Amino acid sequence: MNAAHIRKVAEDIPRISLVWLLVAQVLVIIPHVLHVPLWLLGLWLGCAVWRVQVFRMRVPFPNSWVKAALMLSSGFAVYLSRGSLVGLDAAVALLITAFILKLLEMRTRRDALVLIFLGFFAVVTSYLFADGLLAALYSILPVIALLAALLGLQQSSFAAQPLLTLKLASRLFAQAIPLMVLLFVLFPRLEPLWSLPQAKEQGTVGLSSSMTPGDLADLGQSSALAFRARFDGAIPAQSQLYWRALTLPHFDGRSWSISQRLATQEPQWQAQGEALSYSIIMQPSTQPWLFALDVGSSEQADIRLMSDFRLQRSTPVNRAYQYQATSWPKALRQPQLSQMQQHEFLQLPRAGNPQTRDWAQTLRQQYPDDNALVAGLLQHFNQQPYHYTLKSPLLGKDSVDEFLFSSRRGFCAHYAGAMVFTLRAAGIPSRVVAGYLGGETNQAGQFVQVRQFDAHAWVEYWQLGQGWRSVDPTFQVAPERIERGVQDALKDEVDLFQGDFLSPLRYQHIAWINQLRMSWERLNHSWQTQILGYQRERQQAWLKQWFGQVDWQTIGLFLVLSAALIIALLVLWMFKPWQRQSDPLQRIVNEFQRVLQRRGFTRQTGEGLRSFWQRIRTDLPEEQQPAVIRFIELYEQQQYAQQLPDLVVLRRALAEIKK
Amino acid sequence: MRNQLETCIDAVNQVVLGKEHAVRLAMACLLARGHLLIEDLPGMGKTTLSHALAQVLGLNYQRIQFTSDLLPGDILGTSVFDRETGQFVFHAGPIFTELLLADEINRAMPKSQSALLEAMEEGQVTIEGATRPLPEPFFVIATQNPVSQGGTFNLPESQLDRFLMRLSLGYPNANAERQLLQGGARRQLLNQLQPLIERAVLLAAQQQVSEVRASEALISYVLRLVEATRTHAQLAFGLSPRGSLALLAAAKAWAFLAGRDYVIPEDVQVVLPAVVSHRLREQNGPPGLASAAVVQSLLTDVPAL
């Protein structure tokens, strides 16, 4: 064997490492399956088989032409599947593609190292799509597999027990946990240098800045989580929980939308009555607006109360976001409106819905007083045969006319839109409010959980001196919607969770499933508040509580010292100097003694193994004798004859005895 | 080589009946280049054993019968005035031999006893200002009566320390004694013994014994034993470093006789009583005598591995 050949053998990737690398690749790719094109799975299978065949020396490594062709075609395929090569989705798809293709290029240990670190990076990128408790727990698997691959690289090519390597990797992982906790608690939360692009899928659910009646009905079919709210005091009744997201004053004949002009003014309101205090963790919405009960305000610097009483953040909510808010439900809102503002809230399209306009005039004559007119209108919804449903028929050009006088079937948005249209036609300033109503109270966790199907729309009208007053026409049609929630109101409509048989929400009538679901929600809530919510402000508050003064030098020093302490403790625990068991030979002999002790033969302190053997040999069953004496002879040779210790042989002899 | 040594041992066993273990220990002692002290009551075969060993090993040997009026000059030799040349001529004493048999060594006065000291330790004697080397190899096989016997002078500890081993033979068992009574005169048998090993082979064997391997673990065991003697509650003092060297050397010889080129703890344990008991002293006990119980406690209490 010449030097070059020896070097080549040393550079080869050991079998164990390859095994764990392939396993790790699968585990790394699994969380990405929903976000990458499916043909990537085929690509992985092909590359893995190829690489294994290379290892078995059945096929050669691909040459440069094949590699270049593969690279270009995969890149092009990603472009075709994603329509672009920039953006989060495409970038992750490219990353996974590279991760897979690198397998074919992996000749030396150095290449394997690159692949392993790429794997660690891909584990992190999966958090862009899911940052829940399950995702975090799952990522332990690929990390341990990658660690095992890393360990395998350091092992001899003849090592043949992948599970031992996995065990070692798991031990390493477990030993790193204290350090992980320390870094999590103390490591400074730096603001990102660049803003993270948002994954496409997440933006699809939620309210948007304009509302066509059908939109909310679509939302009503989604059980995705919108936000969770934890009240500092008692949780108010369901029917009090009108979570405002948006105020929609502008109507174009089909849809209601927000007005940019109004947003710039200062809100005018006077706090009255008791205040409610609560904290909200909202799921990413890709929109800047937040949720609050009327009239909400927040101390947080990046949150502002707009003139239409919605809370808005300076940047869109792209990751789960936690904020603290206070609300005065009885506050007097904007008692004065200028002529121009009043005009804004009376805006209607020039034409369309003539029947409704006529009816509004009739009502105006019937009820000269505004409040009486509103009451009359609500009474109309109550007494006439209106029906609350998700499945409203498609409406034509004069949608309000059709809804009010012919179809009479609709979701909350239909009622709110029709009512505001009528009020405006009758000369009363009014607007549509979109948000969520109610939510599910988790008794164990003391929080309210609001899902997308809790989306709701209601009406506000304005009176001089009294300000804005909220009314809900849906309440007149389907009071159970307000009091018990949308699921109860629509329980006849079997398609609420259509196709989602696995959703635990389908099985709320089964008590233990519901119980389990509630506990799980609670766990998730804790995860979000305690772990994901542990951001800069929380960290600083916490550190202040412990260290008095938040001084990054002290923290850094403490961080380094604690890390050193943890490592020192780990080292002590691993090497156990007090046990003096550093001699591996000694450990094996101890095990040998334990084995024989279980069979009733105990070595005396002053007895050498040979005299021990001579004492017990007559009592030892004959078939066990050869194995025992062989072990003793091997031990003597290794311990006393100064042969190079060969623990493997000794262990094998011990295993013989154990049989 | 080992076969020749085994033959020697067998031959001695023909003469000294029923004492195989003691004979083997005695052989190990000589292989470890150590001096041997045989202690027992008169008539137990001490002298027979020493003579038998001298015979089979084929060394030239001298015998001194120690008596209370023995003078150092009787051991070392004296210068005598030669009238013809008008000069003093040195007449070498019996010590200038390869194997010295010192019978009943404790019957001599301390002055004569200590004449042996330098010779035993350094292989040379200094007489009237001139240092004269002793032949190589040089062994002393001494016998002595137990201290309780009348007309004895105790060997001092410093002198006892010079002996690698002290053996005592004890009564033979009934079977061996029956053979003894039935057999011919011992003296006769002794004279019939032929040298069974060449001098060069013996020297080579000694060389090989010194090369027997003592591993780290084994030396740790020896150190544990030595440490135990030094901290033992019943012992007035522990083993000296010379004592621990002696223990290891004797263990090596025993291992060699067992056909191994490395020492195991059992080798140390076998030679331990013979090597250490005359070097230790129990609290309030006579010097140079550690009871068998104390030595046994070393064997059982000190971890062997």
JSON list of C-alpha atoms in Angstrom, two decimals, chain A residues 586 589 593 603-612 614 633 635-637 639-643, chain B residues 213-218 221 260-266 269 298-305:
[
{"chain": "A", "resi": 586, "resn": "GLN", "atom": "CA", "xyz": [-10.99, -2.62, 34.78]},
{"chain": "A", "resi": 589, "resn": "VAL", "atom": "CA", "xyz": [-13.40, -7.06, 34.62]},
{"chain": "A", "resi": 593, "resn": "GLN", "atom": "CA", "xyz": [-17.45, -10.13, 38.06]},
{"chain": "A", "resi": 603, "resn": "ARG", "atom": "CA", "xyz": [-14.46, -12.95, 43.86]},
{"chain": "A", "resi": 604, "resn": "GLN", "atom": "CA", "xyz": [-12.82, -12.05, 47.16]},
{"chain": "A", "resi": 605, "resn": "THR", "atom": "CA", "xyz": [-10.99, -8.75, 47.40]},
{"chain": "A", "resi": 606, "resn": "GLY", "atom": "CA", "xyz": [-7.57, -10.30, 47.71]},
{"chain": "A", "resi": 607, "resn": "GLU", "atom": "CA", "xyz": [-8.16, -12.88, 45.06]},
{"chain": "A", "resi": 608, "resn": "GLY", "atom": "CA", "xyz": [-6.57, -12.69, 41.67]},
{"chain": "A", "resi": 609, "resn": "LEU", "atom": "CA", "xyz": [-8.65, -13.89, 38.75]},
{"chain": "A", "resi": 610, "resn": "ARG", "atom": "CA", "xyz": [-6.63, -17.09, 38.47]},
{"chain": "A", "resi": 611, "resn": "SER", "atom": "CA", "xyz": [-7.04, -18.06, 42.10]},
{"chain": "A", "resi": 612, "resn": "PHE", "atom": "CA", "xyz": [-10.68, -17.09, 41.77]},
{"chain": "A", "resi": 614, "resn": "GLN", "atom": "CA", "xyz": [-9.19, -22.25, 40.76]},
{"chain": "A", "resi": 633, "resn": "GLU", "atom": "CA", "xyz": [-6.23, -15.84, 30.19]},
{"chain": "A", "resi": 635, "resn": "TYR", "atom": "CA", "xyz": [-7.25, -10.62, 30.69]},
{"chain": "A", "resi": 636, "resn": "GLU", "atom": "CA", "xyz": [-3.97, -11.74, 32.22]},
{"chain": "A", "resi": 637, "resn": "GLN", "atom": "CA", "xyz": [-2.21, -11.41, 28.93]},
{"chain": "A", "resi": 639, "resn": "GLN", "atom": "CA", "xyz": [-3.19, -6.71, 31.93]},
{"chain": "A", "resi": 640, "resn": "TYR", "atom": "CA", "xyz": [0.08, -8.34, 32.99]},
{"chain": "A", "resi": 641, "resn": "ALA", "atom": "CA", "xyz": [1.94, -9.54, 29.93]},
{"chain": "A", "resi": 642, "resn": "GLN", "atom": "CA", "xyz": [1.92, -6.05, 28.45]},
{"chain": "A", "resi": 643, "resn": "GLN", "atom": "CA", "xyz": [0.41, -7.07, 25.22]},
{"chain": "B", "resi": 213, "resn": "ARG", "atom": "CA", "xyz": [7.68, -8.54, 32.85]},
{"chain": "B", "resi": 214, "resn": "ALA", "atom": "CA", "xyz": [5.95, -6.80, 35.70]},
{"chain": "B", "resi": 215, "resn": "SER", "atom": "CA", "xyz": [3.17, -4.65, 34.26]},
{"chain": "B", "resi": 216, "resn": "GLU", "atom": "CA", "xyz": [1.82, -1.40, 35.61]},
{"chain": "B", "resi": 217, "resn": "ALA", "atom": "CA", "xyz": [-1.15, -3.17, 37.11]},
{"chain": "B", "resi": 218, "resn": "LEU", "atom": "CA", "xyz": [1.05, -5.73, 38.85]},
{"chain": "B", "resi": 221, "resn": "TYR", "atom": "CA", "xyz": [-0.67, -4.40, 43.36]},
{"chain": "B", "resi": 260, "resn": "ARG", "atom": "CA", "xyz": [5.43, -17.46, 32.34]},
{"chain": "B", "resi": 261, "resn": "ASP", "atom": "CA", "xyz": [7.36, -14.41, 31.24]},
{"chain": "B", "resi": 262, "resn": "TYR", "atom": "CA", "xyz": [5.06, -12.09, 33.14]},
{"chain": "B", "resi": 263, "resn": "VAL", "atom": "CA", "xyz": [4.02, -11.81, 36.74]},
{"chain": "B", "resi": 264, "resn": "ILE", "atom": "CA", "xyz": [0.44, -12.19, 37.88]},
{"chain": "B", "resi": 265, "resn": "PRO", "atom": "CA", "xyz": [-0.89, -11.30, 41.35]},
{"chain": "B", "resi": 266, "resn": "GLU", "atom": "CA", "xyz": [-0.93, -14.94, 42.34]},
{"chain": "B", "resi": 269, "resn": "GLN", "atom": "CA", "xyz": [0.77, -13.89, 46.80]},
{"chain": "B", "resi": 298, "resn": "LEU", "atom": "CA", "xyz": [-2.55, -8.79, 53.76]},
{"chain": "B", "resi": 299, "resn": "LEU", "atom": "CA", "xyz": [-3.45, -11.46, 51.24]},
{"chain": "B", "resi": 300, "resn": "THR", "atom": "CA", "xyz": [-7.16, -11.26, 51.81]},
{"chain": "B", "resi": 301, "resn": "ASP", "atom": "CA", "xyz": [-7.67, -7.55, 52.38]},
{"chain": "B", "resi": 302, "resn": "VAL", "atom": "CA", "xyz": [-5.55, -5.93, 49.70]},
{"chain": "B", "resi": 303, "resn": "PRO", "atom": "CA", "xyz": [-7.44, -5.77, 46.39]},
{"chain": "B", "resi": 304, "resn": "ALA", "atom": "CA", "xyz": [-5.70, -8.04, 43.96]},
{"chain": "B", "resi": 305, "resn": "LEU", "atom": "CA", "xyz": [-6.95, -6.35, 40.76]}
]
